[in-house]
Short mmCIF file of C-alpha atoms and ligand atoms in Angstrom, two decimals:
data_model
loop_
_atom_site.label_atom_id
_atom_site.label_comp_id
_atom_site.label_asym_id
_atom_site.label_seq_id
_atom_site.Cartn_x
_atom_site.Cartn_y
_atom_site.Cartn_z
CA MET A 255 -64.97 -4.85 -50.80
CA ALA A 256 -67.13 -1.09 -49.71
CA SER A 257 -70.13 -0.16 -51.20
CA LEU A 258 -69.58 3.22 -50.10
CA ILE A 259 -66.54 5.17 -49.22
CA LEU A 260 -67.76 9.03 -47.49
CA ARG A 261 -64.95 11.24 -46.90
CA THR A 262 -66.80 14.96 -44.58
CA ARG A 263 -66.94 15.42 -40.83
CA VAL A 264 -67.95 12.90 -38.32
CA ALA A 265 -69.91 13.35 -34.94
CA ARG A 266 -70.82 10.27 -32.71
CA PHE A 267 -70.78 8.21 -30.00
CA LYS A 268 -68.60 5.57 -29.18
CA SER A 269 -70.19 2.28 -28.85
CA ASP A 270 -67.41 1.11 -26.57
CA ALA A 271 -66.82 4.15 -24.36
CA GLY A 272 -69.60 3.78 -21.58
CA ALA A 273 -72.88 5.84 -21.39
CA ASN A 274 -71.65 9.25 -20.18
CA PRO A 275 -72.62 11.76 -23.67
CA ASN A 276 -69.72 14.02 -22.48
CA THR A 277 -67.09 10.89 -22.31
CA CYS A 278 -68.35 8.46 -25.40
CA PHE A 279 -68.09 11.63 -27.87
CA ASP A 280 -65.99 11.54 -30.47
CA TYR A 281 -65.39 14.28 -33.27
CA LEU A 282 -63.57 13.23 -36.61
CA ASP A 283 -63.06 16.78 -38.50
CA ASP A 284 -61.95 14.76 -41.80
CA ALA A 285 -62.46 11.02 -41.57
CA VAL A 286 -63.37 8.08 -44.01
CA VAL A 287 -66.37 5.83 -43.34
CA GLU A 288 -66.40 2.75 -45.25
CA VAL A 289 -69.57 0.33 -45.90
CA ALA A 290 -70.15 -2.86 -47.19
CA ASN A 291 -73.26 -5.12 -47.02
CA GLY A 292 -75.11 -2.96 -45.35
CA LYS A 293 -72.68 -2.49 -42.10
CA ILE A 294 -70.05 0.13 -41.13
CA THR A 295 -66.92 -1.39 -41.75
CA GLN A 296 -64.32 1.24 -40.82
CA VAL A 297 -64.19 4.42 -39.79
CA GLU A 298 -61.08 6.85 -40.01
CA SER A 299 -58.93 9.57 -39.83
CA ALA A 300 -58.17 10.67 -43.63
CA GLN A 301 -55.38 11.92 -42.36
CA ILE A 302 -54.24 8.71 -41.00
CA LEU A 303 -55.43 6.25 -43.87
CA ALA A 304 -53.28 8.76 -45.75
CA GLU A 305 -50.38 8.24 -44.21
CA GLN A 306 -50.97 4.51 -44.60
CA GLY A 307 -51.50 4.56 -48.43
CA TYR A 308 -54.91 4.81 -48.43
CA ASP A 309 -55.82 6.13 -51.97
CA LEU A 310 -58.39 8.87 -50.66
CA SER A 311 -59.97 9.55 -54.20
CA ARG A 312 -62.14 6.59 -54.06
CA CYS A 313 -64.25 8.57 -51.16
CA GLU A 314 -67.00 10.69 -52.34
CA HIS A 315 -65.88 13.56 -50.60
CA LEU A 316 -68.45 15.31 -49.08
CA PRO A 317 -66.81 18.72 -46.86
CA ASN A 318 -68.60 21.10 -44.68
CA ARG A 319 -71.25 18.32 -43.99
CA LEU A 320 -71.59 16.26 -40.74
CA LEU A 321 -72.13 12.76 -40.82
CA MET A 322 -73.85 11.32 -37.77
CA ALA A 323 -75.81 8.23 -36.52
CA GLY A 324 -79.64 8.30 -38.29
CA PHE A 325 -82.21 9.15 -35.26
CA ILE A 326 -84.05 6.79 -33.32
CA ASP A 327 -87.62 7.99 -32.55
CA ALA A 328 -88.90 5.55 -30.05
CA HIS A 329 -92.44 6.92 -29.55
CA VAL A 330 -94.11 7.91 -32.71
CA HIS A 331 -97.95 7.16 -33.54
CA ALA A 332 -97.91 6.14 -37.29
CA PRO A 333 -102.14 6.92 -38.04
CA GLN A 334 -101.11 10.70 -36.13
CA LEU A 335 -99.97 12.48 -39.00
CA ASP A 336 -102.73 14.51 -39.60
CA VAL A 337 -103.63 15.20 -36.39
CA MET A 338 -100.12 17.48 -35.71
CA GLY A 339 -101.48 20.92 -34.99
CA ALA A 340 -104.71 19.95 -33.98
CA TYR A 341 -106.26 23.13 -31.61
CA GLY A 342 -107.28 22.98 -28.15
CA GLU A 343 -107.62 20.15 -25.79
CA GLN A 344 -105.73 17.84 -23.15
CA LEU A 345 -105.07 14.43 -23.27
CA LEU A 346 -108.20 12.78 -23.09
CA ASP A 347 -110.76 14.93 -25.03
CA TRP A 348 -107.65 15.34 -27.23
CA LEU A 349 -108.21 11.45 -27.76
CA ASP A 350 -111.91 11.89 -28.33
CA LYS A 351 -111.80 14.40 -30.97
CA TYR A 352 -109.20 14.15 -32.61
CA THR A 353 -106.89 10.59 -32.40
CA PHE A 354 -109.73 8.41 -32.45
CA PRO A 355 -111.40 9.96 -35.64
CA ALA A 356 -108.13 9.78 -37.60
CA GLU A 357 -107.38 6.26 -36.61
CA LEU A 358 -110.68 5.05 -37.62
CA LYS A 359 -109.93 6.11 -41.29
CA PHE A 360 -107.21 3.23 -41.11
CA ALA A 361 -110.07 0.88 -41.23
CA GLU A 362 -110.05 1.05 -45.17
CA PRO A 363 -107.09 -0.93 -46.15
CA ASP A 364 -105.74 1.37 -49.17
CA TYR A 365 -105.96 4.98 -47.11
CA SER A 366 -104.23 2.85 -44.23
CA ALA A 367 -101.31 1.91 -46.87
CA GLN A 368 -100.97 5.10 -48.41
CA GLN A 369 -100.49 6.92 -45.20
CA THR A 370 -98.19 4.51 -44.17
CA ALA A 371 -95.66 5.10 -47.17
CA ARG A 372 -96.21 8.83 -46.16
CA PHE A 373 -95.26 8.39 -42.75
CA LEU A 374 -92.00 6.14 -43.16
CA ALA A 375 -91.00 9.10 -46.12
CA GLN A 376 -91.67 11.59 -43.24
CA LEU A 377 -89.48 10.05 -40.81
CA HIS A 378 -86.89 9.62 -43.36
CA ALA A 379 -86.62 13.13 -44.36
CA HIS A 380 -86.01 13.98 -40.99
CA GLY A 381 -82.93 11.73 -40.35
CA THR A 382 -85.11 9.13 -38.41
CA THR A 383 -83.80 5.75 -39.48
CA THR A 384 -85.30 3.84 -36.78
CA ALA A 385 -88.62 3.69 -34.87
CA MET A 386 -90.67 2.27 -32.24
CA VAL A 387 -94.47 2.85 -33.76
CA TYR A 388 -97.83 2.65 -32.57
CA THR A 389 -99.96 2.02 -35.29
CA THR A 390 -103.82 1.09 -35.12
CA SER A 391 -105.97 -1.34 -33.56
CA PHE A 392 -106.66 -2.80 -37.26
CA ALA A 393 -104.16 -5.08 -37.54
CA HIS A 394 -103.91 -4.51 -41.48
CA SER A 395 -102.27 -1.11 -40.44
CA THR A 396 -99.34 -2.96 -38.63
CA GLU A 397 -99.10 -5.29 -41.29
CA HIS A 398 -98.82 -2.40 -44.25
CA LEU A 399 -95.89 -1.22 -41.65
CA PHE A 400 -93.93 -4.15 -41.72
CA GLN A 401 -94.27 -4.42 -44.98
CA GLN A 402 -93.41 -1.24 -45.94
CA ALA A 403 -90.16 -1.20 -43.54
CA ALA A 404 -88.93 -4.45 -44.94
CA GLU A 405 -89.17 -3.17 -49.04
CA CYS A 406 -86.06 -0.48 -47.80
CA ASN A 407 -84.52 -2.94 -45.16
CA MET A 408 -85.65 -0.47 -42.14
CA ARG A 409 -85.10 -1.27 -38.67
CA LEU A 410 -88.44 -0.78 -37.23
CA LEU A 411 -90.57 -1.72 -34.20
CA ALA A 412 -93.85 -1.63 -34.00
CA GLY A 413 -97.44 -3.46 -32.71
CA LYS A 414 -100.94 -3.12 -32.80
CA VAL A 415 -102.53 -0.81 -30.80
CA TRP A 416 -104.62 -2.63 -28.08
CA MET A 417 -108.23 -1.39 -26.82
CA ASP A 418 -111.14 -3.31 -25.95
CA ARG A 419 -113.23 -0.35 -24.10
CA ASN A 420 -113.19 3.68 -23.83
CA ALA A 421 -113.00 4.35 -27.35
CA PRO A 422 -115.19 4.67 -29.90
CA THR A 423 -116.93 0.84 -30.96
CA ALA A 424 -115.14 0.61 -34.56
CA LEU A 425 -111.90 0.86 -33.04
CA LEU A 426 -112.61 -1.73 -30.28
CA ASP A 427 -111.19 -5.09 -30.26
CA THR A 428 -111.36 -7.56 -27.59
CA ALA A 429 -109.27 -9.31 -25.24
CA GLU A 430 -109.02 -12.73 -27.94
CA SER A 431 -108.59 -10.63 -31.19
CA ALA A 432 -106.42 -8.73 -29.83
CA PHE A 433 -103.97 -11.53 -28.66
CA ASN A 434 -104.66 -13.95 -31.84
CA ASP A 435 -103.39 -10.42 -34.43
CA SER A 436 -100.51 -9.80 -32.31
CA ARG A 437 -99.53 -13.41 -32.38
CA ASN A 438 -100.03 -13.93 -36.56
CA LEU A 439 -98.03 -10.49 -36.75
CA ILE A 440 -95.44 -11.96 -34.42
CA ASP A 441 -94.91 -14.94 -36.13
CA LYS A 442 -94.36 -13.48 -39.50
CA TRP A 443 -92.71 -10.67 -38.62
CA HIS A 444 -90.85 -10.71 -35.22
CA GLY A 445 -87.31 -11.22 -36.35
CA PHE A 446 -87.83 -10.99 -40.08
CA GLN A 447 -85.08 -8.86 -41.43
CA ARG A 448 -84.28 -6.03 -38.87
CA LEU A 449 -87.82 -6.04 -37.84
CA GLY A 450 -89.74 -6.62 -34.20
CA TYR A 451 -93.00 -7.10 -32.47
CA VAL A 452 -94.33 -4.73 -29.70
CA LEU A 453 -96.99 -5.65 -27.77
CA THR A 454 -99.05 -2.23 -27.63
CA PRO A 455 -102.03 -1.71 -25.18
CA ARG A 456 -102.48 2.07 -25.84
CA PHE A 457 -102.74 2.78 -21.97
CA ALA A 458 -104.48 1.06 -18.94
CA GLY A 459 -107.68 3.73 -19.43
CA THR A 460 -108.45 1.60 -22.90
CA SER A 461 -108.27 -1.96 -21.60
CA THR A 462 -109.77 -3.61 -19.51
CA PRO A 463 -108.52 -6.19 -16.72
CA GLN A 464 -109.37 -9.09 -19.39
CA GLN A 465 -107.33 -7.90 -22.42
CA LEU A 466 -104.26 -6.52 -20.22
CA ARG A 467 -104.49 -10.74 -18.88
CA SER A 468 -104.33 -11.65 -22.37
CA ALA A 469 -101.45 -9.51 -23.09
CA LYS A 470 -99.71 -10.79 -19.88
CA GLU A 471 -100.32 -14.46 -21.98
CA LEU A 472 -98.71 -13.08 -24.99
CA VAL A 473 -95.56 -11.95 -23.18
CA ALA A 474 -95.08 -14.91 -21.38
CA ALA A 475 -95.32 -16.78 -24.77
CA TYR A 476 -93.31 -14.67 -26.82
CA PRO A 477 -90.83 -13.22 -23.61
CA ASP A 478 -88.60 -11.59 -26.46
CA VAL A 479 -91.04 -9.05 -27.89
CA TRP A 480 -90.70 -5.46 -26.51
CA ILE A 481 -94.08 -3.45 -24.99
CA GLN A 482 -95.01 -0.17 -25.15
CA THR A 483 -97.77 2.03 -23.42
CA HIS A 484 -98.36 5.25 -21.79
CA LEU A 485 -97.99 6.29 -18.38
CA SER A 486 -99.02 9.38 -16.10
CA GLU A 487 -99.16 11.66 -18.64
CA ASN A 488 -102.00 14.28 -17.47
CA GLN A 489 -103.30 14.31 -13.84
CA ALA A 490 -106.95 13.82 -15.11
CA GLU A 491 -105.89 10.54 -16.69
CA VAL A 492 -103.79 9.57 -13.57
CA GLU A 493 -107.28 10.16 -11.67
CA TRP A 494 -109.70 8.07 -13.66
CA THR A 495 -107.38 5.38 -14.20
CA LYS A 496 -107.48 5.21 -10.47
CA THR A 497 -111.45 4.79 -10.62
CA LEU A 498 -111.22 2.20 -13.94
CA PHE A 499 -108.68 -0.39 -11.40
CA PRO A 500 -110.09 0.51 -8.04
CA GLU A 501 -107.70 -2.60 -6.80
CA ALA A 502 -104.58 -1.10 -7.80
CA LYS A 503 -102.26 1.00 -5.79
CA ASP A 504 -101.26 3.10 -8.35
CA TYR A 505 -101.22 4.19 -11.85
CA LEU A 506 -98.15 1.66 -12.59
CA HIS A 507 -99.41 -0.85 -11.05
CA THR A 508 -102.55 -1.65 -13.39
CA TYR A 509 -99.25 -2.80 -15.47
CA GLU A 510 -97.46 -4.73 -12.81
CA GLN A 511 -100.36 -6.57 -11.67
CA PHE A 512 -100.44 -8.04 -15.94
CA ASN A 513 -96.15 -8.58 -15.58
CA LEU A 514 -96.18 -5.50 -18.00
CA VAL A 515 -93.30 -3.91 -16.46
CA THR A 516 -90.01 -5.68 -17.95
CA GLU A 517 -86.95 -4.65 -19.15
CA LYS A 518 -88.12 -4.29 -22.50
CA THR A 519 -90.82 -2.03 -21.39
CA LEU A 520 -90.93 1.79 -22.72
CA PHE A 521 -93.20 3.77 -21.07
CA ALA A 522 -94.20 7.00 -22.70
CA HIS A 523 -94.09 10.36 -20.34
CA CYS A 524 -94.18 9.76 -16.99
CA ILE A 525 -94.95 13.03 -15.55
CA HIS A 526 -96.59 12.34 -12.60
CA LEU A 527 -94.73 9.60 -11.33
CA THR A 528 -94.87 8.78 -7.29
CA PRO A 529 -91.50 8.36 -5.54
CA SER A 530 -92.95 4.87 -5.05
CA GLU A 531 -93.58 4.18 -9.16
CA THR A 532 -90.16 5.68 -9.68
CA ASP A 533 -88.33 3.51 -7.66
CA ARG A 534 -89.99 0.64 -9.29
CA ILE A 535 -89.48 1.78 -13.03
CA ALA A 536 -86.06 1.92 -11.97
CA ALA A 537 -85.79 -1.69 -10.40
CA SER A 538 -87.74 -3.34 -12.94
CA GLY A 539 -84.81 -1.93 -16.15
CA ALA A 540 -87.95 -0.61 -18.07
CA GLY A 541 -87.33 2.37 -20.21
CA ILE A 542 -88.84 6.02 -20.64
CA ALA A 543 -90.26 7.99 -23.26
CA PHE A 544 -89.44 11.28 -22.80
CA CYS A 545 -91.80 13.49 -24.94
CA PRO A 546 -91.31 16.94 -24.60
CA SER A 547 -93.10 18.45 -27.49
CA SER A 548 -96.22 16.48 -26.74
CA ASN A 549 -95.79 17.44 -23.33
CA LEU A 550 -96.03 21.14 -23.75
CA PHE A 551 -98.35 20.95 -26.64
CA LEU A 552 -101.02 18.93 -24.79
CA GLY A 553 -100.14 21.21 -21.63
CA SER A 554 -99.64 17.67 -19.85
CA GLY A 555 -96.67 19.22 -17.57
CA LEU A 556 -92.79 18.63 -17.16
CA MET A 557 -91.00 15.81 -16.83
CA ASN A 558 -88.40 15.68 -14.59
CA TYR A 559 -85.79 14.60 -16.79
CA SER A 560 -82.95 14.95 -13.49
CA SER A 561 -84.72 12.82 -11.30
CA ILE A 562 -84.90 10.10 -13.59
CA LYS A 563 -81.45 10.25 -15.06
CA ALA A 564 -80.63 10.67 -10.92
CA HIS A 565 -82.29 6.88 -10.84
CA GLN A 566 -80.77 5.55 -13.27
CA ILE A 567 -83.47 5.15 -16.13
CA PRO A 568 -82.86 4.35 -19.32
CA VAL A 569 -84.48 7.47 -21.29
CA ALA A 570 -85.26 7.82 -25.38
CA LEU A 571 -86.24 11.56 -26.27
CA CYS A 572 -89.40 11.00 -28.69
CA SER A 573 -91.57 12.67 -30.59
CA ASP A 574 -94.88 11.73 -29.98
CA ILE A 575 -96.43 13.14 -33.01
CA GLY A 576 -99.18 13.41 -33.37
CA ALA A 577 -99.41 15.77 -30.01
CA GLY A 578 -95.72 16.65 -30.49
CA THR A 579 -94.95 18.81 -33.32
CA SER A 580 -92.71 17.79 -35.48
CA LEU A 581 -91.12 15.12 -36.44
CA SER A 582 -87.55 16.90 -36.96
CA PRO A 583 -85.41 15.04 -33.57
CA PHE A 584 -84.10 18.67 -33.85
CA VAL A 585 -87.03 20.15 -32.88
CA THR A 586 -87.84 17.38 -29.83
CA MET A 587 -84.11 18.17 -28.69
CA GLY A 588 -85.00 22.07 -28.43
CA ASP A 589 -88.13 21.17 -26.48
CA ALA A 590 -86.60 18.58 -24.20
CA TYR A 591 -83.81 21.92 -23.52
CA LYS A 592 -86.75 24.04 -22.56
CA VAL A 593 -88.54 21.54 -20.42
CA CYS A 594 -85.03 20.95 -18.50
CA GLN A 595 -84.61 24.59 -18.35
CA LEU A 596 -87.60 25.45 -16.24
CA GLN A 597 -86.55 22.68 -14.12
CA ASN A 598 -83.08 24.18 -13.55
CA TYR A 599 -81.59 21.38 -15.86
CA PRO A 600 -79.52 22.61 -18.59
CA LEU A 601 -79.51 19.53 -20.70
CA THR A 602 -75.97 19.91 -22.95
CA ALA A 603 -76.11 18.88 -26.73
CA LEU A 604 -73.95 16.20 -26.56
CA GLU A 605 -76.82 14.66 -23.89
CA ALA A 606 -79.82 15.75 -26.20
CA PHE A 607 -78.25 13.94 -28.88
CA TYR A 608 -77.06 10.74 -27.46
CA LEU A 609 -80.80 10.52 -25.87
CA ALA A 610 -82.10 10.84 -29.57
CA SER A 611 -79.49 8.18 -31.05
CA LEU A 612 -77.35 5.79 -29.34
CA GLY A 613 -78.96 6.74 -25.57
CA ALA A 614 -82.15 5.86 -27.51
CA ALA A 615 -80.93 2.34 -29.15
CA ARG A 616 -79.72 1.19 -25.88
CA THR A 617 -83.01 1.70 -24.04
CA LEU A 618 -84.23 -0.41 -26.82
CA HIS A 619 -81.63 -3.14 -25.87
CA LEU A 620 -80.30 -2.33 -29.74
CA GLY A 621 -77.30 -0.37 -28.86
CA ASP A 622 -74.72 -3.18 -30.46
CA LYS A 623 -76.35 -2.75 -33.59
CA ILE A 624 -77.83 0.91 -34.09
CA GLY A 625 -76.95 4.33 -32.55
CA SER A 626 -73.18 4.71 -33.49
CA VAL A 627 -71.23 5.29 -36.38
CA ASP A 628 -68.64 2.34 -35.79
CA ALA A 629 -67.48 -0.38 -37.32
CA GLY A 630 -69.74 -3.26 -36.97
CA PHE A 631 -72.80 -1.25 -36.67
CA GLU A 632 -75.71 -0.73 -39.10
CA ALA A 633 -75.09 1.72 -41.99
CA ASP A 634 -77.96 4.01 -41.03
CA PHE A 635 -76.37 7.62 -41.02
CA ILE A 636 -77.18 10.81 -41.72
CA LEU A 637 -75.73 13.61 -43.49
CA ILE A 638 -76.36 17.08 -42.15
CA ASN A 639 -75.84 20.21 -44.61
CA SER A 640 -76.51 23.33 -43.12
CA GLU A 641 -76.33 25.11 -46.61
CA GLY A 642 -80.21 23.83 -46.83
CA HIS A 643 -81.19 26.34 -44.01
CA PRO A 644 -79.90 29.80 -44.83
CA TYR A 645 -79.81 31.36 -40.88
CA ILE A 646 -78.35 28.08 -39.11
CA HIS A 647 -75.49 28.50 -42.31
CA GLN A 648 -74.64 31.68 -41.36
CA ARG A 649 -75.11 31.40 -37.74
CA ILE A 650 -72.82 28.35 -37.28
CA ALA A 651 -70.04 30.50 -38.85
CA SER A 652 -69.25 32.33 -35.52
CA CYS A 653 -69.64 28.62 -33.22
CA LYS A 654 -66.03 27.79 -32.27
CA SER A 655 -66.48 24.23 -30.75
CA ILE A 656 -68.66 20.99 -32.27
CA GLU A 657 -70.86 21.33 -29.19
CA GLU A 658 -71.85 25.04 -29.85
CA GLU A 659 -72.76 23.74 -33.09
CA LEU A 660 -74.87 20.70 -32.18
CA PHE A 661 -76.60 23.43 -29.54
CA VAL A 662 -77.51 25.83 -32.68
CA TYR A 663 -79.20 22.76 -34.90
CA MET A 664 -81.21 21.28 -31.84
CA THR A 665 -82.57 24.77 -30.94
CA CYS A 666 -82.95 26.30 -34.25
CA GLY A 667 -82.79 23.44 -36.60
CA ASP A 668 -85.33 21.36 -38.18
CA ASP A 669 -85.29 19.00 -41.26
CA ARG A 670 -83.89 21.37 -43.85
CA LEU A 671 -80.83 20.33 -42.38
CA ILE A 672 -80.87 16.41 -43.42
CA GLU A 673 -79.08 16.36 -46.94
CA ARG A 674 -79.36 12.76 -47.08
CA THR A 675 -80.57 9.74 -44.95
CA TYR A 676 -79.05 6.17 -45.41
CA ILE A 677 -80.77 2.73 -44.38
CA ALA A 678 -78.40 -0.21 -44.49
CA GLY A 679 -75.75 1.97 -46.29
CA GLN A 680 -78.23 2.85 -49.25
CA PRO A 681 -79.57 6.43 -49.54
CA ILE A 682 -83.07 6.55 -49.04
CA TYR A 683 -84.25 10.48 -49.15
CA THR A 684 -82.43 13.05 -50.92
CA GLN A 685 -82.63 16.41 -50.17
CA GLN A 686 -83.82 18.33 -53.70
ZN1 LIG B 799 -97.89 8.75 -27.48
#
């Protein structure tokens, strides 16, 4: 028995039609989506159903909307909502001046719980139904995030940040405490409902070799946890990392020597990779978080998406707030388009939406559960309604195809386009 039946337009990437966004894309201009027990049970053309005797009056009819899979933001920092739009620094100074002070406030548990609720509400308002999240080095901030994500039955991956050097003392953990805190969080939350744990050394520069050795032991004990960290974001960071790990042959090797480069690893940025590093990431099966808004804002550089794609490295398109300037995947897609344009790669709307949904899900090895509007998939989806955005509402009247419409959304759109967000078939956000 369906708990939810919607009739509207549907745009989706079919889960059984390969990885080419142009060929796995499917658009239905009048479709019925049925949900039961948190999963999508049927997606079918309304006309075909009517011909079969289906009673269309059972549906909530929402003409002129567009139903799509919920967005997946695979690289985002929960404690950094309030550093978005902070002026004037590049990566290493940015961390010292804005990020670490913001994360220090999470030492206070009440503040941490409140900010976490605010973070999740913001994700939902922007149409993001799954995220892979960095919390802080305080274990309770990860606890708060898992607890609150479980309450709304969200599919969410997160990890406590590991950091035992080169940050304010009050933010530092140790090789031992990071291991123990993470083990406790894994035992409690990894695999609970729709949650998963992510081993999260911030980046090589803030972990000692001893701590990375401890991370290696954790992965050996829990081989199915995800791993996330940053890699080759900024030229000064790359040089600094070499001085901290003089024995490493390059930046990637600082992680390789501790067995942290696996197919469950997601590296953020990867702007200044050497050819050898790109080849080794491709061989490992690890994925890359493409964070164009953040990279532009911090002046880090332009990730070479077409080269990474040519190496068949899985890519997810991500906000990386607070250095990113918006939680809206539309804004991230628009910035991705501009970064690719500067490198003579005209990113299509279909490819951008794919990287923010099914492509991201596949990068996280969740492509059989989320990222598509298909029978058997978890019922995480959004309803886009251009009426909330007067400029776009008028602009799309002249679009001649769904591709043109999606391109306007991703280059001119923002959260005003999100009318509703559903998680596991339940409305978690409705625009007022
Ligand atoms: Zn980041």
